[in-house]
Amino acid sequence: MTQDMHVEAVEALVIGAGPAGLMAAEELGRAGVQVIVAEAMPSPARKFLMAGKSGLNLTKNEDMGVFLNQFTPCPPALEAALNAFGPTEVSSWTDSLGQPVFTGSTGRVFPKTMKASPLLRAWIARLDGYGVALRRRWRLVGLDAGGAIFETPDGERRIQAKATVLAMGGASWARLGSNGAWATSMPPARIAPFEPANSALSLSWSPHMTRHFGGAVKGVSLCCGLYRSRGEFIISKRGLEGGGVYSVSRGVREGYELYIDLLPDMPLDIVKSTLKRRKAKETVANFLRKSLRLTPEKIALVMEFSRPLPSDLAPVLKGLKITGATLRPMDEAISTAGGLRFDGLSATLELAYMPNVFACGEMLDWEAPTGGYLLTACLATGKLAGQAASDVVRASQGE
Ligand SMILES: Cc1cc2nc3c(=O)[nH]c(=O)nc-3n(C[C@H](O)[C@H](O)[C@H](O)COP(=O)(O)OP(=O)(O)OC[C@H]3O[C@@H](n4cnc5c(N)ncnc54)[C@H](O)[C@@H]3O)c2cc1C
């Protein structure tokens, strides 16, 4: 530390103003604790706002057992956080900020506005009301027993807090703030390496696919190792993107082959018997379009991945093997696996090697598919870390 570094004392410090950090700040503020939130970017919650561009899928309305099963593995501290603040609580909390939610046909829950900005505005106003101070362009560059050191527009600053909550996110979409740089300052044994999660897939297409770029493939089911999804995706210049492939991308990362059932509602024997009706003079493509109602995009995929066509096309249509798919670069992934290992955290998300420092959100080593699971886990762990940090501050006042 330079001798003349400005030092400030505060009851609680939250580092990172994404959904996890803001929820921790809300808990602290509600408990009457004096809080500073330090954010590296010029404005808070940029990834949250980006999530709003696709409607802001906040949570999933489903049986809690099914919900928890999406987190594999689901360490006890995460499970406790989700049980305390799960889908029902996320919906009520959103409603309490003047943003009622609705549940879509697949159980996904969204704010009725389908946007993040009105919710964020109301949330920041609530935090203002609690007296939470937001420091923008404050980037954490060091953390030790003497406090947290930040690079700020006014030079280096140190904050000494009774309790600190780390909420610096994962390692994708670095331009929105979460670059994963915090991990390099942690003991390596405490960190599981970052990996892309909910990733698009790269493929090298043959020229005939060019005219299908931007085309949607709907109503299919995908299977890759242990991971399955039902839904849709887009054929892009670079490969396959969209919800349907994100959910199974973990299988690709784990080295499994990807298969697509192009006719998930039609049993194999019906597909077989339908195919037998094709007359010799009718082209396969025409028959697939007319009799099995395959779209041009689906037919193009069949031609791309199963040429030369086998005499029995039914198994291909029920399980088209997508060869050569790899994950897109990590920075493009919706989320990242890896981060602070749970075996180095207490049941209240306190770092084992740094007392009174807690962590939450995508910084932690958990993984789940898209569908609202990510934001729910960030909010739930933010709440748990914020409550625990507030207990530390309260205990220190009683000393
Ligand atoms: C395109 C896209 C769409 C998505 N859609 C959904 C969706 O619909 N539903 C869903 O559940 N999830 C969605 N997600 C995922 C979700 O947005 C993230 O999981 C969530 O934002 C993570 O929250 P967090 O608070 O842990 O981290 P982040 O939101 O990444 O926030 C971390 C904050 O910490 C700050 N920070 C980082 N380093 C420092 C430092 N050294 N000093 C100070 N501050 C620092 C960052 O600037 C950032 O503001 C989407 C993600 C993307 C990219």
mmCIF file of N, CA, C and O in Angstrom, residues 262-263 271 274-275 278 282-296 298-303 306 309 313-314 316-317:
data_model
loop_
_atom_site.group_PDB
_atom_site.id
_atom_site.type_symbol
_atom_site.label_atom_id
_atom_site.label_comp_id
_atom_site.label_asym_id
_atom_site.label_seq_id
_atom_site.Cartn_x
_atom_site.Cartn_y
_atom_site.Cartn_z
ATOM 1 N N LEU A 262 -35.507 -35.110 -35.171
ATOM 2 C CA LEU A 262 -36.233 -34.101 -35.956
ATOM 3 C C LEU A 262 -37.740 -34.303 -35.906
ATOM 4 O O LEU A 262 -38.504 -33.419 -36.289
ATOM 5 N N LEU A 263 -38.170 -35.474 -35.434
ATOM 6 C CA LEU A 263 -39.610 -35.787 -35.346
ATOM 7 C C LEU A 263 -39.925 -36.361 -33.965
ATOM 8 O O LEU A 263 -40.330 -37.513 -33.821
ATOM 9 N N VAL A 271 -42.459 -43.438 -38.416
ATOM 10 C CA VAL A 271 -41.561 -42.772 -39.381
ATOM 11 C C VAL A 271 -41.169 -43.781 -40.461
ATOM 12 O O VAL A 271 -41.223 -43.500 -41.663
ATOM 13 N N THR A 274 -44.045 -44.567 -42.802
ATOM 14 C CA THR A 274 -44.313 -43.415 -43.679
ATOM 15 C C THR A 274 -43.282 -43.370 -44.801
ATOM 16 O O THR A 274 -43.626 -43.154 -45.967
ATOM 17 N N LEU A 275 -42.023 -43.588 -44.443
ATOM 18 C CA LEU A 275 -40.953 -43.517 -45.456
ATOM 19 C C LEU A 275 -41.151 -44.577 -46.554
ATOM 20 O O LEU A 275 -40.783 -44.358 -47.708
ATOM 21 N N ARG A 278 -42.832 -43.783 -50.000
ATOM 22 C CA ARG A 278 -42.226 -42.937 -51.050
ATOM 23 C C ARG A 278 -42.137 -43.694 -52.375
ATOM 24 O O ARG A 278 -41.679 -44.837 -52.411
ATOM 25 N N GLU A 282 -40.099 -39.967 -56.724
ATOM 26 C CA GLU A 282 -40.132 -38.780 -55.862
ATOM 27 C C GLU A 282 -38.801 -38.594 -55.127
ATOM 28 O O GLU A 282 -38.267 -39.556 -54.577
ATOM 29 N N THR A 283 -38.263 -37.363 -55.149
ATOM 30 C CA THR A 283 -36.976 -37.151 -54.461
ATOM 31 C C THR A 283 -37.182 -37.285 -52.951
ATOM 32 O O THR A 283 -38.290 -37.030 -52.440
ATOM 33 N N VAL A 284 -36.106 -37.645 -52.280
ATOM 34 C CA VAL A 284 -36.180 -37.791 -50.814
ATOM 35 C C VAL A 284 -36.587 -36.462 -50.193
ATOM 36 O O VAL A 284 -37.474 -36.401 -49.332
ATOM 37 N N ALA A 285 -35.951 -35.377 -50.665
ATOM 38 C CA ALA A 285 -36.218 -34.056 -50.071
ATOM 39 C C ALA A 285 -37.704 -33.702 -50.202
ATOM 40 O O ALA A 285 -38.323 -33.242 -49.234
ATOM 41 N N ASN A 286 -38.252 -33.941 -51.367
ATOM 42 C CA ASN A 286 -39.659 -33.637 -51.597
ATOM 43 C C ASN A 286 -40.559 -34.446 -50.682
ATOM 44 O O ASN A 286 -41.537 -33.942 -50.110
ATOM 45 N N PHE A 287 -40.225 -35.721 -50.542
ATOM 46 C CA PHE A 287 -41.033 -36.607 -49.718
ATOM 47 C C PHE A 287 -40.978 -36.169 -48.248
ATOM 48 O O PHE A 287 -41.990 -36.129 -47.549
ATOM 49 N N LEU A 288 -39.761 -35.813 -47.795
ATOM 50 C CA LEU A 288 -39.609 -35.386 -46.393
ATOM 51 C C LEU A 288 -40.433 -34.132 -46.136
ATOM 52 O O LEU A 288 -41.043 -33.964 -45.086
ATOM 53 N N ARG A 289 -40.448 -33.250 -47.121
ATOM 54 C CA ARG A 289 -41.187 -31.993 -46.971
ATOM 55 C C ARG A 289 -42.691 -32.252 -46.963
ATOM 56 O O ARG A 289 -43.400 -31.774 -46.066
ATOM 57 N N LYS A 290 -43.149 -33.076 -47.939
ATOM 58 C CA LYS A 290 -44.601 -33.249 -48.084
ATOM 59 C C LYS A 290 -45.185 -34.221 -47.063
ATOM 60 O O LYS A 290 -46.195 -33.943 -46.432
ATOM 61 N N SER A 291 -44.546 -35.370 -46.906
ATOM 62 C CA SER A 291 -45.174 -36.409 -46.089
ATOM 63 C C SER A 291 -44.794 -36.332 -44.622
ATOM 64 O O SER A 291 -45.568 -36.758 -43.764
ATOM 65 N N LEU A 292 -43.591 -35.826 -44.346
ATOM 66 C CA LEU A 292 -43.193 -35.744 -42.934
ATOM 67 C C LEU A 292 -43.124 -34.302 -42.451
ATOM 68 O O LEU A 292 -42.752 -34.044 -41.306
ATOM 69 N N ARG A 293 -43.497 -33.374 -43.348
ATOM 70 C CA ARG A 293 -43.567 -31.947 -43.019
ATOM 71 C C ARG A 293 -42.256 -31.397 -42.457
ATOM 72 O O ARG A 293 -42.254 -30.538 -41.573
ATOM 73 N N LEU A 294 -41.141 -31.923 -42.963
ATOM 74 C CA LEU A 294 -39.857 -31.361 -42.520
ATOM 75 C C LEU A 294 -39.633 -30.027 -43.233
ATOM 76 O O LEU A 294 -39.866 -29.906 -44.433
ATOM 77 N N THR A 295 -39.145 -29.036 -42.474
ATOM 78 C CA THR A 295 -38.886 -27.710 -43.053
ATOM 79 C C THR A 295 -37.604 -27.768 -43.891
ATOM 80 O O THR A 295 -36.784 -28.697 -43.734
ATOM 81 N N PRO A 296 -37.372 -26.771 -44.746
ATOM 82 C CA PRO A 296 -36.131 -26.755 -45.533
ATOM 83 C C PRO A 296 -34.881 -26.815 -44.651
ATOM 84 O O PRO A 296 -33.891 -27.458 -45.005
ATOM 85 N N LYS A 298 -34.568 -28.321 -41.704
ATOM 86 C CA LYS A 298 -34.390 -29.690 -41.194
ATOM 87 C C LYS A 298 -33.863 -30.597 -42.302
ATOM 88 O O LYS A 298 -32.969 -31.433 -42.071
ATOM 89 N N ILE A 299 -34.409 -30.432 -43.502
ATOM 90 C CA ILE A 299 -33.946 -31.270 -44.622
ATOM 91 C C ILE A 299 -32.468 -30.968 -44.910
ATOM 92 O O ILE A 299 -31.659 -31.882 -45.130
ATOM 93 N N ALA A 300 -32.110 -29.672 -44.840
ATOM 94 C CA ALA A 300 -30.711 -29.295 -45.097
ATOM 95 C C ALA A 300 -29.779 -29.959 -44.077
ATOM 96 O O ALA A 300 -28.689 -30.426 -44.425
ATOM 97 N N LEU A 301 -30.230 -30.014 -42.827
ATOM 98 C CA LEU A 301 -29.398 -30.654 -41.796
ATOM 99 C C LEU A 301 -29.237 -32.151 -42.094
ATOM 100 O O LEU A 301 -28.148 -32.723 -41.926
ATOM 101 N N VAL A 302 -30.333 -32.780 -42.543
ATOM 102 C CA VAL A 302 -30.252 -34.208 -42.888
ATOM 103 C C VAL A 302 -29.219 -34.403 -43.998
ATOM 104 O O VAL A 302 -28.344 -35.284 -43.926
ATOM 105 N N MET A 303 -29.281 -33.560 -45.021
ATOM 106 C CA MET A 303 -28.353 -33.690 -46.153
ATOM 107 C C MET A 303 -26.918 -33.398 -45.712
ATOM 108 O O MET A 303 -25.971 -34.012 -46.178
ATOM 109 N N SER A 306 -25.892 -36.574 -43.097
ATOM 110 C CA SER A 306 -26.069 -38.024 -43.288
ATOM 111 C C SER A 306 -25.865 -38.467 -44.732
ATOM 112 O O SER A 306 -26.350 -39.515 -45.126
ATOM 113 N N LEU A 309 -27.028 -40.794 -48.168
ATOM 114 C CA LEU A 309 -28.209 -41.175 -47.390
ATOM 115 C C LEU A 309 -28.333 -42.696 -47.310
ATOM 116 O O LEU A 309 -28.220 -43.383 -48.328
ATOM 117 N N LEU A 313 -33.920 -44.308 -43.728
ATOM 118 C CA LEU A 313 -33.669 -42.953 -43.223
ATOM 119 C C LEU A 313 -34.299 -42.714 -41.841
ATOM 120 O O LEU A 313 -34.003 -41.716 -41.185
ATOM 121 N N ALA A 314 -35.157 -43.643 -41.404
ATOM 122 C CA ALA A 314 -35.901 -43.412 -40.156
ATOM 123 C C ALA A 314 -34.963 -43.174 -38.949
ATOM 124 O O ALA A 314 -35.155 -42.199 -38.211
ATOM 125 N N VAL A 316 -32.079 -41.993 -38.910
ATOM 126 C CA VAL A 316 -31.402 -40.698 -39.093
ATOM 127 C C VAL A 316 -32.334 -39.567 -38.655
ATOM 128 O O VAL A 316 -31.934 -38.645 -37.931
ATOM 129 N N LEU A 317 -33.602 -39.651 -39.061
ATOM 130 C CA LEU A 317 -34.546 -38.589 -38.711
ATOM 131 C C LEU A 317 -34.827 -38.574 -37.207
ATOM 132 O O LEU A 317 -35.093 -37.530 -36.618
#
